[in-house]
PDB file of C-alpha atoms in Angstrom:
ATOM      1  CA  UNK A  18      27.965 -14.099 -18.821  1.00 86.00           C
ATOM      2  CA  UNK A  19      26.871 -11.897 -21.830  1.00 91.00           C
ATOM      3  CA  UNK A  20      23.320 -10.644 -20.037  1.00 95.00           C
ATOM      4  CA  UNK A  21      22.330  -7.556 -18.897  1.00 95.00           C
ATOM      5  CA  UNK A  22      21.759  -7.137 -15.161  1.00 96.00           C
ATOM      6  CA  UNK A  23      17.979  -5.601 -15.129  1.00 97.00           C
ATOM      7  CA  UNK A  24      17.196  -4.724 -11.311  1.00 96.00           C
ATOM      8  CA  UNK A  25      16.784  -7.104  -7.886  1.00 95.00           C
ATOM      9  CA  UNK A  26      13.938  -7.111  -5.659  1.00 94.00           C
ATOM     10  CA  UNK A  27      14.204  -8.685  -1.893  1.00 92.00           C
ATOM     11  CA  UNK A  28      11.591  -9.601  -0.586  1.00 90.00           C
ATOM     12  CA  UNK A  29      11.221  -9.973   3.290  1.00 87.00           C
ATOM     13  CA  UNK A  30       9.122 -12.788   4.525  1.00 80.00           C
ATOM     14  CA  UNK A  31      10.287 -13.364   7.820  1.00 77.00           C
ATOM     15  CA  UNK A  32      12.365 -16.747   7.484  1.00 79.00           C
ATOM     16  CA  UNK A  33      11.485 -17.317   4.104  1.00 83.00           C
ATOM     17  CA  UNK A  34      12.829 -14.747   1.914  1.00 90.00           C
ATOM     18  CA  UNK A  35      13.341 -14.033  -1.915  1.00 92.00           C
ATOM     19  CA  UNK A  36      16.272 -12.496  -3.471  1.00 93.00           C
ATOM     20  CA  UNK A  37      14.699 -12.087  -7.407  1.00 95.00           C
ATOM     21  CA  UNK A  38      17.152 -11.040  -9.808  1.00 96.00           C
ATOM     22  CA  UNK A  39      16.213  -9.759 -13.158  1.00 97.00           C
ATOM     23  CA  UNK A  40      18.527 -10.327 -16.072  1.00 97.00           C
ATOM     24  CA  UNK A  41      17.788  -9.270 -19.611  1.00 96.00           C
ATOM     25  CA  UNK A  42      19.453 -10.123 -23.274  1.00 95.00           C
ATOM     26  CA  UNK A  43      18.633  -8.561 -26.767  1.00 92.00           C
ATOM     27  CA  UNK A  44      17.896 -12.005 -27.637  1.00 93.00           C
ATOM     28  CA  UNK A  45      15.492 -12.589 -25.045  1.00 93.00           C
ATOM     29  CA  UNK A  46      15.669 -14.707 -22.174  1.00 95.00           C
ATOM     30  CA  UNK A  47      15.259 -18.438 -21.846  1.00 94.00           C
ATOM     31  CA  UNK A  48      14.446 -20.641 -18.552  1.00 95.00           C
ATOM     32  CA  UNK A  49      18.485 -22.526 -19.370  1.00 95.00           C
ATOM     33  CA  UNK A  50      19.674 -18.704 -18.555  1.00 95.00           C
ATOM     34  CA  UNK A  51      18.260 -18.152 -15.630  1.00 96.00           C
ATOM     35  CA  UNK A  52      19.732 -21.666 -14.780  1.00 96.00           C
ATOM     36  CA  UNK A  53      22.898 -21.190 -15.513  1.00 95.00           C
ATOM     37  CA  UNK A  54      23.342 -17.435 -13.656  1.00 96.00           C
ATOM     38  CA  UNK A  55      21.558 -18.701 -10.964  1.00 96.00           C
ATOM     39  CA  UNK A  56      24.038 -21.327 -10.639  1.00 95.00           C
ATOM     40  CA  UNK A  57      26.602 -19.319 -10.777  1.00 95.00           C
ATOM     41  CA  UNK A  58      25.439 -16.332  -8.621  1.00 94.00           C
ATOM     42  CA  UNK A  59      24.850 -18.797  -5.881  1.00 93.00           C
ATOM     43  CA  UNK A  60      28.062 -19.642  -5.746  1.00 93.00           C
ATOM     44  CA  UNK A  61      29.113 -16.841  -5.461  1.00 92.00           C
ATOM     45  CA  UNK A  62      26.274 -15.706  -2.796  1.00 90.00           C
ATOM     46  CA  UNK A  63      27.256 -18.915  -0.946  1.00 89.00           C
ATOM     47  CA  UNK A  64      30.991 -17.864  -0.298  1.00 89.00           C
ATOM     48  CA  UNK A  65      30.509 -13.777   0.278  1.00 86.00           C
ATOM     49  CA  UNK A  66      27.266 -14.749   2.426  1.00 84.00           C
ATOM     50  CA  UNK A  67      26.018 -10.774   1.993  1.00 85.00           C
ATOM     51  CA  UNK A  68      22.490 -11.538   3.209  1.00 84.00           C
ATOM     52  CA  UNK A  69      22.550 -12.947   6.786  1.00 80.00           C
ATOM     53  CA  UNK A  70      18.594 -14.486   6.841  1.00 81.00           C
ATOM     54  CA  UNK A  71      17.762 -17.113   4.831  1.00 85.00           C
ATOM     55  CA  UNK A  72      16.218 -17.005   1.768  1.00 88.00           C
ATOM     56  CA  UNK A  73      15.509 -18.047  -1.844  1.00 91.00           C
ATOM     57  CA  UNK A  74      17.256 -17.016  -4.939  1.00 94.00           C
ATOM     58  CA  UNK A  75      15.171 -16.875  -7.955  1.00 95.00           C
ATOM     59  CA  UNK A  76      16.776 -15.329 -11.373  1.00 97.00           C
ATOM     60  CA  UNK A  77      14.132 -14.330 -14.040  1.00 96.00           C
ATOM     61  CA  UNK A  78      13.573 -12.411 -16.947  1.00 96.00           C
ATOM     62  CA  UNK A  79      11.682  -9.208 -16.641  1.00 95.00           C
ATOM     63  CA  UNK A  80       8.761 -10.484 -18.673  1.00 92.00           C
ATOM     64  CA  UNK A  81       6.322  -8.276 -20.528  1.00 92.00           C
ATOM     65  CA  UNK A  82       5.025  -6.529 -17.168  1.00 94.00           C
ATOM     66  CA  UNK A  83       8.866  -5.539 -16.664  1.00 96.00           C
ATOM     67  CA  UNK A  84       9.643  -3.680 -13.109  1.00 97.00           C
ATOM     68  CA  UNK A  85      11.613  -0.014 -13.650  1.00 98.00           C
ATOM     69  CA  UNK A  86      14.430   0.501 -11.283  1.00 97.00           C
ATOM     70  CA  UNK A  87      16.427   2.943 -12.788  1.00 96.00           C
ATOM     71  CA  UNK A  88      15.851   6.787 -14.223  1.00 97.00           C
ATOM     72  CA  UNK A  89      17.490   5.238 -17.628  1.00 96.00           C
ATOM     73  CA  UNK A  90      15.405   2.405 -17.340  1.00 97.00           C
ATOM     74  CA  UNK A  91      12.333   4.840 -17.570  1.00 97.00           C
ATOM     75  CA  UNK A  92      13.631   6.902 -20.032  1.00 97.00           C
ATOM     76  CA  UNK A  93      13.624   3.507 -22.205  1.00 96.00           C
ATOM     77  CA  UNK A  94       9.688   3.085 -21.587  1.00 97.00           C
ATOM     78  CA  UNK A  95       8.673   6.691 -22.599  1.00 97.00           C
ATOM     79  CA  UNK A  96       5.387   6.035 -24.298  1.00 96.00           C
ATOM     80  CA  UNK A  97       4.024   3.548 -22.307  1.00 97.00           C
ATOM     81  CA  UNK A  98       1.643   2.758 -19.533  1.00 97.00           C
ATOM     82  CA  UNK A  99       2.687   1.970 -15.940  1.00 98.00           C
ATOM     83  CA  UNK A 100       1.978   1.158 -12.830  1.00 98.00           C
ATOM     84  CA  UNK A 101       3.640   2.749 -10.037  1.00 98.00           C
ATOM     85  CA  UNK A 102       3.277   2.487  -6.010  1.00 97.00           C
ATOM     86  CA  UNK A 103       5.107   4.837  -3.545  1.00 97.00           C
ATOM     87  CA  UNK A 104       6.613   4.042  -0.403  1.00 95.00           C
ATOM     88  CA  UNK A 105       4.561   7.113   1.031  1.00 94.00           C
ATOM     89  CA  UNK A 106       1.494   9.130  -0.254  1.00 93.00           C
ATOM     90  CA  UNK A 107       2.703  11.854  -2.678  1.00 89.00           C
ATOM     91  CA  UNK A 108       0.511  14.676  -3.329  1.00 87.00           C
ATOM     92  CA  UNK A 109      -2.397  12.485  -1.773  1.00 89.00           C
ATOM     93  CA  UNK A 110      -2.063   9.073  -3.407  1.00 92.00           C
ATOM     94  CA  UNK A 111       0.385   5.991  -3.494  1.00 96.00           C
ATOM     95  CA  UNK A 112      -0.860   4.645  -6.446  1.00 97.00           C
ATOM     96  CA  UNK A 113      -0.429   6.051 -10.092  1.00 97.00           C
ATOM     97  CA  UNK A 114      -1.365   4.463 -13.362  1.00 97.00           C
ATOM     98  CA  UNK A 115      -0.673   6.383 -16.400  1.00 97.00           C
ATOM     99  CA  UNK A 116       1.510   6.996 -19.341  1.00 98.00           C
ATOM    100  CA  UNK A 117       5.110   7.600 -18.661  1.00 98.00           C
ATOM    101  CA  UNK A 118       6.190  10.659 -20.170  1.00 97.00           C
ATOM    102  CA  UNK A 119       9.968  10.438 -19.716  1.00 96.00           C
ATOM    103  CA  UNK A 120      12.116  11.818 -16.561  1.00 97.00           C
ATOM    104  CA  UNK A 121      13.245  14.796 -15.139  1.00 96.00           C
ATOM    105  CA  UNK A 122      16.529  15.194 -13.568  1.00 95.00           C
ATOM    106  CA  UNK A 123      15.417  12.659 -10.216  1.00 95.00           C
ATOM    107  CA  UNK A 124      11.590  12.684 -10.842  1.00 96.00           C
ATOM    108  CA  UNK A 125       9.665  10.157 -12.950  1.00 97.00           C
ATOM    109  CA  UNK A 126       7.160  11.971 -15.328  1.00 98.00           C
ATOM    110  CA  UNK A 127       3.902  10.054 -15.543  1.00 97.00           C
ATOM    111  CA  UNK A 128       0.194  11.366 -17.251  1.00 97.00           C
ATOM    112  CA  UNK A 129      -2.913  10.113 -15.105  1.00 96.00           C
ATOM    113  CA  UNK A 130      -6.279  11.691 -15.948  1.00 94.00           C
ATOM    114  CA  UNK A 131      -4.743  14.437 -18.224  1.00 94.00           C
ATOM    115  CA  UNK A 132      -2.689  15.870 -15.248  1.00 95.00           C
ATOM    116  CA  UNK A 133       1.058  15.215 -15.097  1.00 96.00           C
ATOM    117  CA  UNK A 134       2.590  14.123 -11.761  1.00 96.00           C
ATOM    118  CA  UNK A 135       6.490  14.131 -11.416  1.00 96.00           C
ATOM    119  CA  UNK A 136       7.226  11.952  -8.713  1.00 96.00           C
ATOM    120  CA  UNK A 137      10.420  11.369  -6.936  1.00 95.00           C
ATOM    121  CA  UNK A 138      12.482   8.437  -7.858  1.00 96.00           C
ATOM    122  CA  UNK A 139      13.623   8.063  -4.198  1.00 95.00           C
ATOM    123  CA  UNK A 140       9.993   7.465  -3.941  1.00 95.00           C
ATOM    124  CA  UNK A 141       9.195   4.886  -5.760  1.00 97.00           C
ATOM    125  CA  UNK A 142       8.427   1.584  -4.074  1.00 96.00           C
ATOM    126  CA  UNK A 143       7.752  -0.274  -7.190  1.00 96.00           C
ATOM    127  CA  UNK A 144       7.117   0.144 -10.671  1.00 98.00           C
ATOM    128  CA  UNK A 145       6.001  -2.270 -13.639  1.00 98.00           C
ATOM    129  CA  UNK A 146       5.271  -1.782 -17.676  1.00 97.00           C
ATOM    130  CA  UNK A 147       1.836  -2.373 -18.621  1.00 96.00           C
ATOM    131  CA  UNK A 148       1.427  -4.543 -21.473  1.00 92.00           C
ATOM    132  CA  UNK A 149      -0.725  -3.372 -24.100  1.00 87.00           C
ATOM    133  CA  UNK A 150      -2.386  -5.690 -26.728  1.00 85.00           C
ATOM    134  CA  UNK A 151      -3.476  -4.894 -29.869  1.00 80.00           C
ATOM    135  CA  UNK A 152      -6.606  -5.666 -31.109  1.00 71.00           C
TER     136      UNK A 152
END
């Protein structure tokens, strides 16, 4: 449909459930796109039935705060600040805010405090850009 698939969360609230999908365009992103793939992927959800619960489909851009799913994805946002939660405490903590540095072959390289943490992409529950604002 000419957009880039960006990532899918599900999110599991007993019988009311979300299946979010993230698409993305060079263009940006307009509330008629998510429309129109959400019409269509529904369809399509509707006859393979993948996901056995009920639940709510919801397509939407990534937005400033964007979530990171992907090792490329965090190679793109090298330079900026994140927020990152882990599905288990890594060398203490869950929580990490910091500049991303880049990646390293499966670990995400972030800067918190001046002391550089590479943490596990298997790890990672959830991550999301910061936006910054200039003054």
């Amino acid at each position: 449909m000419g957009f880039t698939y960006w990532g899918l969360e599900f999110i599991s609230q007993g019988r009311h459930s979300l299946l979010r999908v993230f698409i993305d365009h060079a263009d940006g992103i307009l509330v008629d796109h998510c429309a129109e793939v959400s019409r269509q992927l529904g369809a399509v959800l509707d006859v393979e039935d993948p996901i056995a619960q009920d639940y709510t489909l919801e397509v939407s851009s990534p937005g400033m705060d964007r979530p990171l799913f992907t090792l490329e994805q965090f190679q793109q946002y090298a330079g900026h600040i994140i927020d990152v939660r882990l599905r288990m405490p890594f060398e203490g903590r869950r929580k990490y805010k910091g500049q991303l540095i880049g990646v390293e072959q499966e670990d995400v390289v972030i800067v918190v405090d001046d002391h550089e943490y590479l943490l596990p992409i298997e790890l990672i529950d959830k991550a999301n850009v910061v936006p910054q604002f200039k003054d």
